[in-house]
mmCIF file of C-alpha atoms in Angstrom:
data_model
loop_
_atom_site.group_PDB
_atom_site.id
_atom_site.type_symbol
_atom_site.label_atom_id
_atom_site.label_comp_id
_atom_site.label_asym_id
_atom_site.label_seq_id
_atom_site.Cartn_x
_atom_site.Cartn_y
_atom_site.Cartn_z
ATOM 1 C CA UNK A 1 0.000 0.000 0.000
ATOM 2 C CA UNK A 2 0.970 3.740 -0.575
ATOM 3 C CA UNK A 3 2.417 5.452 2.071
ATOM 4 C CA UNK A 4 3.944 8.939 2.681
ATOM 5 C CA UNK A 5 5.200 10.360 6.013
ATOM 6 C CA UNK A 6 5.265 14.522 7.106
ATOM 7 C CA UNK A 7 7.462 15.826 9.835
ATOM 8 C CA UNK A 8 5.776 18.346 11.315
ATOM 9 C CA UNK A 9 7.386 18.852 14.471
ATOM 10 C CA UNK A 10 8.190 22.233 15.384
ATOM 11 C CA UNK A 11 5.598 23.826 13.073
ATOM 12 C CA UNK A 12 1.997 25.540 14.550
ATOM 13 C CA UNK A 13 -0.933 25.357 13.217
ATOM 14 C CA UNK A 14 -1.932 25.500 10.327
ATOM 15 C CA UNK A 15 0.975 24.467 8.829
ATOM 16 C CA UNK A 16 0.158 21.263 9.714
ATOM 17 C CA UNK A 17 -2.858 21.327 8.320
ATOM 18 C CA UNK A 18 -2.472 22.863 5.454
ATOM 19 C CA UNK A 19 0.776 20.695 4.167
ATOM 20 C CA UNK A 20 -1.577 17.370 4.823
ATOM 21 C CA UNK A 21 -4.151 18.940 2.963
ATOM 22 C CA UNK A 22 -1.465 19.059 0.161
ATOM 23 C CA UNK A 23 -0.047 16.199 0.743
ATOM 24 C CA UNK A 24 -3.914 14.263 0.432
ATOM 25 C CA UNK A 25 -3.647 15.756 -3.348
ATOM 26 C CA UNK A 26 -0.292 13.725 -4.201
ATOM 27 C CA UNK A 27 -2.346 10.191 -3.908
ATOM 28 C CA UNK A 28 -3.570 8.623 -6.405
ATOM 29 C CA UNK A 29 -4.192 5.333 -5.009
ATOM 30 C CA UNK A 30 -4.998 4.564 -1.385
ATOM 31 C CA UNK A 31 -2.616 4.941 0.998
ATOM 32 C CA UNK A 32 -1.670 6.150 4.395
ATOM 33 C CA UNK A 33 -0.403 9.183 5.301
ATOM 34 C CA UNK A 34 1.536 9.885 8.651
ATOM 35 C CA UNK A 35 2.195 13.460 10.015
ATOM 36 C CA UNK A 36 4.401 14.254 12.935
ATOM 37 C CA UNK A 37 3.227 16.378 15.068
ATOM 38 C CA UNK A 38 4.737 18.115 18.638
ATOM 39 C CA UNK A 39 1.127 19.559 20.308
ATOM 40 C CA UNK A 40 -1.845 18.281 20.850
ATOM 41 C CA UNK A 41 -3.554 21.007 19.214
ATOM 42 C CA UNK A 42 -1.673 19.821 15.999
ATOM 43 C CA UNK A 43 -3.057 16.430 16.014
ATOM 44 C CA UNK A 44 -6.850 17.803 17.381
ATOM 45 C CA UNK A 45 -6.968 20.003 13.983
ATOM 46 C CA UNK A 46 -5.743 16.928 12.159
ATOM 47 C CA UNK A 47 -8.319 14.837 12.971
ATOM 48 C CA UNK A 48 -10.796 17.460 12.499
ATOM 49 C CA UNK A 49 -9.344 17.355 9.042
ATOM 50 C CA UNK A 50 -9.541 14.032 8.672
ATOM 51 C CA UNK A 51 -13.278 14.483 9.497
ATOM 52 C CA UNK A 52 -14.149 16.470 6.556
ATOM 53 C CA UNK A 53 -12.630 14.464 4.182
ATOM 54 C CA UNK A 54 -14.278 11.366 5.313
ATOM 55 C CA UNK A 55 -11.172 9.245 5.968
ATOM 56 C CA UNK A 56 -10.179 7.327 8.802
ATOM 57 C CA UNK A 57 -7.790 8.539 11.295
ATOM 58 C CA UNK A 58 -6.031 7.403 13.905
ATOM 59 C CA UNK A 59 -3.892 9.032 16.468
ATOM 60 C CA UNK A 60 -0.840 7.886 19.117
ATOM 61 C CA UNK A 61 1.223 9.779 21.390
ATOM 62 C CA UNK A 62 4.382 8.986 20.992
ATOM 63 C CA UNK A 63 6.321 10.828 23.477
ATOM 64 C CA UNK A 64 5.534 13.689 25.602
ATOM 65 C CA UNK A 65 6.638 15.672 22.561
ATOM 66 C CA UNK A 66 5.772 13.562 19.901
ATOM 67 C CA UNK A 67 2.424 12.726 18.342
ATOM 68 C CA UNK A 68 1.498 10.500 15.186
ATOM 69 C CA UNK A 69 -1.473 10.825 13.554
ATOM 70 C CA UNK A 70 -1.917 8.548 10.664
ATOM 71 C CA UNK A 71 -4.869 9.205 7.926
ATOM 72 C CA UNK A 72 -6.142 6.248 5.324
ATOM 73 C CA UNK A 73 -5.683 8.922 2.746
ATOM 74 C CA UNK A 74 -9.071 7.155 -0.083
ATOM 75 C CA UNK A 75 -8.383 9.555 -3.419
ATOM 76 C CA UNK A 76 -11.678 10.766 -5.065
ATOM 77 C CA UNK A 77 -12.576 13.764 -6.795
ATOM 78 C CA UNK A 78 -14.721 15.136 -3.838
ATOM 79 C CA UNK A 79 -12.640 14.641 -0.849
ATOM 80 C CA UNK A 80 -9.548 15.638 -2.929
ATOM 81 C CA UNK A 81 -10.393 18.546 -4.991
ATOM 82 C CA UNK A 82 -12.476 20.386 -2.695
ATOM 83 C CA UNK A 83 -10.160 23.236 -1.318
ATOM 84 C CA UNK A 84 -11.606 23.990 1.990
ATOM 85 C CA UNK A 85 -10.589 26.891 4.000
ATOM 86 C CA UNK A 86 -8.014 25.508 6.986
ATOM 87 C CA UNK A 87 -9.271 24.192 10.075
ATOM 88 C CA UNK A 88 -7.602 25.177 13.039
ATOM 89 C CA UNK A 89 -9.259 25.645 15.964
ATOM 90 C CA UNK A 90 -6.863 26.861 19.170
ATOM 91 C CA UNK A 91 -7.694 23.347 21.273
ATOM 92 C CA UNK A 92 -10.575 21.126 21.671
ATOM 93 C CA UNK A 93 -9.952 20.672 25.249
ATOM 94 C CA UNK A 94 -11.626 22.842 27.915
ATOM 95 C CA UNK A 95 -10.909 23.198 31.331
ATOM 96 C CA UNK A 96 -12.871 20.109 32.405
ATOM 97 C CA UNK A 97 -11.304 17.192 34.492
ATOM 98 C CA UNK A 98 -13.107 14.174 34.446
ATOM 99 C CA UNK A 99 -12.618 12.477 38.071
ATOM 100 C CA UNK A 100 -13.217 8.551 38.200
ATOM 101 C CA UNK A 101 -13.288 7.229 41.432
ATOM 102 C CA UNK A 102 -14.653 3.685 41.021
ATOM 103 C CA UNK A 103 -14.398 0.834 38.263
ATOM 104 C CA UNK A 104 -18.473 1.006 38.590
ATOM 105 C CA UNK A 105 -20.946 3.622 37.504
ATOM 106 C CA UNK A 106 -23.213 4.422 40.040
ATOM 107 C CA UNK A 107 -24.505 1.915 42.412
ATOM 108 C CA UNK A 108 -27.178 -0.880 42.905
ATOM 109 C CA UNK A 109 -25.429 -3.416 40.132
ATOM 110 C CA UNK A 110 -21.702 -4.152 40.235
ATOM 111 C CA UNK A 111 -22.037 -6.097 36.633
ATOM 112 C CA UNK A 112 -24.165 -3.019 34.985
ATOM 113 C CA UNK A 113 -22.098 -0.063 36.603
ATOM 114 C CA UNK A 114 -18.930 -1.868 35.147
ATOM 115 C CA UNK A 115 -21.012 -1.565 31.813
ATOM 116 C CA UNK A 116 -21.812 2.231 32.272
ATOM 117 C CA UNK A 117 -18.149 3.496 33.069
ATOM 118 C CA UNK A 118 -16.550 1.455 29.959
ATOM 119 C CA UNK A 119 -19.687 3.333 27.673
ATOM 120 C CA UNK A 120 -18.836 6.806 29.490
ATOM 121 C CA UNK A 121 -15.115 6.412 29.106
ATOM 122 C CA UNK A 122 -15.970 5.484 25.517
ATOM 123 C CA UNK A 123 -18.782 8.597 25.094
ATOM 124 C CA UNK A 124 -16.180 10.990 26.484
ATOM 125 C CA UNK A 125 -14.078 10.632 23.368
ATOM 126 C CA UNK A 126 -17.214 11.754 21.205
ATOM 127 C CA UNK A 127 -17.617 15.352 23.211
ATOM 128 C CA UNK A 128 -16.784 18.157 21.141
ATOM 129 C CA UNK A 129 -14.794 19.495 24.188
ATOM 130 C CA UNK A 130 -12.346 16.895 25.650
ATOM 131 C CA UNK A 131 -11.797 17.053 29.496
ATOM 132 C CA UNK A 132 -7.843 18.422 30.298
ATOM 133 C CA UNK A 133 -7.248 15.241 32.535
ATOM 134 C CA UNK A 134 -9.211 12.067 33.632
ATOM 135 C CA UNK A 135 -8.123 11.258 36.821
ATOM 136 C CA UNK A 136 -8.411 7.609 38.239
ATOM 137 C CA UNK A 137 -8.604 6.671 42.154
ATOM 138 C CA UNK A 138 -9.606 4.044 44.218
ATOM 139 C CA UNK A 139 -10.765 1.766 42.307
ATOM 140 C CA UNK A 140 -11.140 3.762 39.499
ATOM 141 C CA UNK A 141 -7.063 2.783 38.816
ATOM 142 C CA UNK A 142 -8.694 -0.380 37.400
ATOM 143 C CA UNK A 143 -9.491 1.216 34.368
ATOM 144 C CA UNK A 144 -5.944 2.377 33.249
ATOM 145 C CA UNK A 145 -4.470 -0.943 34.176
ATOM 146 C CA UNK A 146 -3.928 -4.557 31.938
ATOM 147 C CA UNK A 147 -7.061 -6.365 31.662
ATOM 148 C CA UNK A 148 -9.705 -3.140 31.603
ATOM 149 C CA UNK A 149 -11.777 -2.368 28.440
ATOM 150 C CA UNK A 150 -11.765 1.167 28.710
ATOM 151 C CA UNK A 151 -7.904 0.813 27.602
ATOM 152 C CA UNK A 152 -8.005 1.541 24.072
ATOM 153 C CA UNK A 153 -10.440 4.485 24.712
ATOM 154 C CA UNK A 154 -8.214 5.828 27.615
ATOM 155 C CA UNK A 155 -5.367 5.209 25.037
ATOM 156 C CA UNK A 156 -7.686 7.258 22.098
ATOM 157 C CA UNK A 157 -7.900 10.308 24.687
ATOM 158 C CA UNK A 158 -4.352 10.667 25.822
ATOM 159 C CA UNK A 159 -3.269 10.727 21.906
ATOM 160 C CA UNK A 160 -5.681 13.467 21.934
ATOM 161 C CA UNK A 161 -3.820 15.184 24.554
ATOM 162 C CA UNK A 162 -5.686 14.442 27.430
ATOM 163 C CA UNK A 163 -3.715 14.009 30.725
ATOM 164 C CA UNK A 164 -4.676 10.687 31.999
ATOM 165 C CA UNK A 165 -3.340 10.314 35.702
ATOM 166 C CA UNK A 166 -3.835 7.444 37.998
ATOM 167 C CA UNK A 167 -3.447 7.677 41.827
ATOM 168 C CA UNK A 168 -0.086 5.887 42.628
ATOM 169 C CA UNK A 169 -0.977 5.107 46.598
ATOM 170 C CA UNK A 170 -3.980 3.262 44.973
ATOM 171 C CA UNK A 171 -2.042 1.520 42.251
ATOM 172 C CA UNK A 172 -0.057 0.533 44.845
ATOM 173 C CA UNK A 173 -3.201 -0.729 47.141
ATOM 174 C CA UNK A 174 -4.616 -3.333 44.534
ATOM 175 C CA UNK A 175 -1.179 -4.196 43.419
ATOM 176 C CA UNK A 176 -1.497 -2.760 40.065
ATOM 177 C CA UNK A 177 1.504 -0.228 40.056
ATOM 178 C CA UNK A 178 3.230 -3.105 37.260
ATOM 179 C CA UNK A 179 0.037 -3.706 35.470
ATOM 180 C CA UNK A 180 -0.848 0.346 34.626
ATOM 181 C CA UNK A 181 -1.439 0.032 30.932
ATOM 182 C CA UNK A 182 -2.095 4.040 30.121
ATOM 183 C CA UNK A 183 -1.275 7.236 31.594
ATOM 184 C CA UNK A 184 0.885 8.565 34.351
ATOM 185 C CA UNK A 185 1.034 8.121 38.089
ATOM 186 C CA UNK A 186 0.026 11.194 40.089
ATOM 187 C CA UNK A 187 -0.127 12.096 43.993
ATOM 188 C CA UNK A 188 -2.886 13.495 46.004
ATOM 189 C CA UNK A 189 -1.451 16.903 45.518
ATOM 190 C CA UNK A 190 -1.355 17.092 41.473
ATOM 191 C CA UNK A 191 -4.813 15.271 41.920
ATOM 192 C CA UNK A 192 -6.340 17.878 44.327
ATOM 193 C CA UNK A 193 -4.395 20.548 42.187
ATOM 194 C CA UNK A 194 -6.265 19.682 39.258
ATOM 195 C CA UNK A 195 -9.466 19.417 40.726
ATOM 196 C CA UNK A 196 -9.077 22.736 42.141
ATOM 197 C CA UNK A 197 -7.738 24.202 38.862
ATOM 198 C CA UNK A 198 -10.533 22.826 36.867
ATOM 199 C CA UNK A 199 -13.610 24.806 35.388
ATOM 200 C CA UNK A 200 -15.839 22.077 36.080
ATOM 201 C CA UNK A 201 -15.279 18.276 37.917
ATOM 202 C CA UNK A 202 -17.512 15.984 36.122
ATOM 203 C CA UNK A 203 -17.620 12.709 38.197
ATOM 204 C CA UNK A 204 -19.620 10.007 36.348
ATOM 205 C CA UNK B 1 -13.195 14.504 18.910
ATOM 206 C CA UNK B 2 -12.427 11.017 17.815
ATOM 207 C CA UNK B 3 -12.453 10.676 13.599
ATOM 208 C CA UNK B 4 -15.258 8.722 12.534
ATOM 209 C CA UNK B 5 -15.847 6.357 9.951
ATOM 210 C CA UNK B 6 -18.426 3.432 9.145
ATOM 211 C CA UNK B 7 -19.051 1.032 11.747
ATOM 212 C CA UNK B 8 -21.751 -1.672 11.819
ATOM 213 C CA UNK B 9 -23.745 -1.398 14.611
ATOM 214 C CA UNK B 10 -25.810 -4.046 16.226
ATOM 215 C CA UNK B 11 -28.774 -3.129 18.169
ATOM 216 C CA UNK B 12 -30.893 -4.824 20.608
ATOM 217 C CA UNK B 13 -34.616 -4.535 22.730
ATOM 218 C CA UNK B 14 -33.213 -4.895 25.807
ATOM 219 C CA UNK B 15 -30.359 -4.585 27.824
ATOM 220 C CA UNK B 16 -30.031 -8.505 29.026
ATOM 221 C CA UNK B 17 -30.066 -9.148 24.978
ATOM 222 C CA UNK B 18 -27.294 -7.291 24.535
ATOM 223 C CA UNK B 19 -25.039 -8.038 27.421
ATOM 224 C CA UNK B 20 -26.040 -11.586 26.495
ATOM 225 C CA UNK B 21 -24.244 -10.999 22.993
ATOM 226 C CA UNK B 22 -21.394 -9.037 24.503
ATOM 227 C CA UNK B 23 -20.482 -12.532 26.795
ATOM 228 C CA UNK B 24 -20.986 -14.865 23.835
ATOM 229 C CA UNK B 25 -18.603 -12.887 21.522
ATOM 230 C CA UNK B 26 -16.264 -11.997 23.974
ATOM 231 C CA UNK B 27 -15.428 -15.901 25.162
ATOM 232 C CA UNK B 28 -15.384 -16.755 20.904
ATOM 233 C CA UNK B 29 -13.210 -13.496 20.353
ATOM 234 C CA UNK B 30 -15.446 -12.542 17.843
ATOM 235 C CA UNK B 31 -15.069 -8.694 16.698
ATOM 236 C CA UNK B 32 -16.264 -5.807 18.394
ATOM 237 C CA UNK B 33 -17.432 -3.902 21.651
ATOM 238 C CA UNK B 34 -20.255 -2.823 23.530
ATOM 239 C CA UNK B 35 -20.909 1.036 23.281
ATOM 240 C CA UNK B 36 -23.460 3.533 24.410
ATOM 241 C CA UNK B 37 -26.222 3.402 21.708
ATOM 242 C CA UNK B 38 -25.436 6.147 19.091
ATOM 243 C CA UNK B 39 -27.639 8.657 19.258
ATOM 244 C CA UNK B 40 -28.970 8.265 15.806
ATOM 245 C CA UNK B 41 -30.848 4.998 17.115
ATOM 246 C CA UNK B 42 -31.915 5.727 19.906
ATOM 247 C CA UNK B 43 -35.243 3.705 19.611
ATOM 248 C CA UNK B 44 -33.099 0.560 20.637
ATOM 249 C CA UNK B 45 -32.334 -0.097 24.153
ATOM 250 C CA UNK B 46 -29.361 1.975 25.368
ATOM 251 C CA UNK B 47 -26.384 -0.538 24.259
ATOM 252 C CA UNK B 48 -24.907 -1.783 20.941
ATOM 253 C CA UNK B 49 -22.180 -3.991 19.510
ATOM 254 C CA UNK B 50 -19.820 -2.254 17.453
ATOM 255 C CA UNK B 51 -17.744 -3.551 15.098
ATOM 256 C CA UNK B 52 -15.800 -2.774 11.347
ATOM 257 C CA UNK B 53 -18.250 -3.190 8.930
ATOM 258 C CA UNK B 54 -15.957 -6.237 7.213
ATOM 259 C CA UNK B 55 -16.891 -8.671 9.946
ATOM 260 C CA UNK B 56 -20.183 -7.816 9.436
ATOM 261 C CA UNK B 57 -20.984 -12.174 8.155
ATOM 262 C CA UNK B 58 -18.394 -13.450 11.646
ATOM 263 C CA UNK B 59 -20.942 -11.683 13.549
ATOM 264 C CA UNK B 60 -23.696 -12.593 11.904
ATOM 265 C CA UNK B 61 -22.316 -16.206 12.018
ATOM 266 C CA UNK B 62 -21.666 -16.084 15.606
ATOM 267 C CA UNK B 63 -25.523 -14.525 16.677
ATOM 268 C CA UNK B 64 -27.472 -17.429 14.556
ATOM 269 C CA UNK B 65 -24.678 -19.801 16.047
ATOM 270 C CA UNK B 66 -25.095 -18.525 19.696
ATOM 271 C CA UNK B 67 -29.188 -18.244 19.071
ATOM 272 C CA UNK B 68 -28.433 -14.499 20.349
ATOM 273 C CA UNK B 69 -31.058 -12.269 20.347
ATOM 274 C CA UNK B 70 -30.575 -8.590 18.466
ATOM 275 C CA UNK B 71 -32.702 -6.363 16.888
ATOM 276 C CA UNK B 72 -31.109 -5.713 13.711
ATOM 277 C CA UNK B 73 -27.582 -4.859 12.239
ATOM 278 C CA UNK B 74 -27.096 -1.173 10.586
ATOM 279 C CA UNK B 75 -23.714 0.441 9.072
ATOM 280 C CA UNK B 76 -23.521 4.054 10.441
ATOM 281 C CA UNK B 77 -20.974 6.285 10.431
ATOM 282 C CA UNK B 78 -20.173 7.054 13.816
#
């Protein structure tokens, strides 16, 4: 299959943005097309991008510097010729934090909370505005850890740019610290820091 | 905002149908997930299997194998 990479690092929006659009006009077969990016902003207007051309995207953080964000570039006269003015929006992420403090959703069924946190986890990466940091505690550490089927979503959000933090004394409680599968480890003062900081604390 | 792109998208009456269908294709490792219904069907009950649209006949194989009860299969972007 055609493929074509962009280094992007060290360039702000809309370079970015603009030099994929370009680049989407060079195939003529299907391919993939990876840009490097350096900010989460970068790869948010990317996949905005990717959005109104209709083709799949996918995006991984790298490095705390260093984003990938990889299109399945599908050459047709409409996506392709259309010259769209630039998106670039300044960041898709407000000044929410999301604060998870159990594996369950609510209370009154252990089997169907489990079943509501993995679909809010999973609706969370739909919102137009992405939270700034889901934080994990008690047993809410499950989720980021080997095993949990939130995972991939928690995985979708960080490459998005969202801090995902997991309380390290309760890592350490359910003997998880060498099973944490996504995100950092945090203490209760980053974690009250953030809550404090935060425009709103939603807590599913 | 993650990208979207097609998915197929099977929806159920109930709740019990569905987790039902999540358990049976989970032990067979068939393809897919449960999600929050999108919002675009929200008739069905308020859970779905989602999966790429090319394993559309695995899943269908697995639901008449399984006798699992659904409500029908739709490809929505999403």
């Amino acid at each position: 299959m055609f493929s074509k990479s962009l280094d992007m690092t060290g360039k702000q929006c809309p370079i970015p943005v603009v030099e994929a659009n370009k680049s989407f006009k060079t195939f003529t077969v299907p391919g993939t097309l990876e840009v490097l990016v350096d900010n989460e902003t970068a790869v948010q207007n990317l996949i905005k991008l990717a959005g109104s051309k209709s083709f799949e995207v996918a995006s991984e953080k790298k490095s705390d510097k260093l984003f990938s964000v990889k299109f399945s570039v599908k050459p047709t006269s409409e996506t392709l010729e259309a010259d769209e003015p630039t998106v670039c929006i300044p960041d898709m992420r407000g000044g929410n934090v999301v604060a998870i403090s159990s594996c369950y959703m609510g209370s009154g069924s252990d089997e169907l909370g489990a079943i509501l946190m993995k679909g809010f986890v999973y609706a969370l990466l739909q919102m137009e505005t992405l939270p700034s940091a889901v934080l994990l505690y008690n047993s809410g550490v499950k989720l980021s850890c080997e095993g949990s089927d939130s995972l991939e979503d928690l995985r979708n959000l960080e490459s998005m740019g969202v801090e995902v933090l997991s309380c390290g004394t309760c890592l350490d409680f359910f003997n998880l610290k060498e099973k944490l599968a996504v995100g950092g480890v945090t203490n209760m003062y980053t974690i009250v820091e953030k809550l404090c900081g935060a425009s709103s604390v939603i807590k599913p | 905002m993650r990208g979207k792109s097609l998915k197929l998208i099977v929806t159920f009456k109930g709740g019990t149908d569905a987790l039902a269908f999540e358990r049976y294709c989970q032990a067979r490792e068939v393809p897919g997930r449960l999600i929050p219904t999108p919002r675009a069907l929200s008739e069905s009950c308020g859970l779905a299997w989602m999966a790429e649209p090319e394993f559309r006949k695995e899943i269908e194989k697995a639901a008449q194998e399984g006798g699992l009860v659904f409500e029908r299969f739709v490809e929505l972007v999403c």
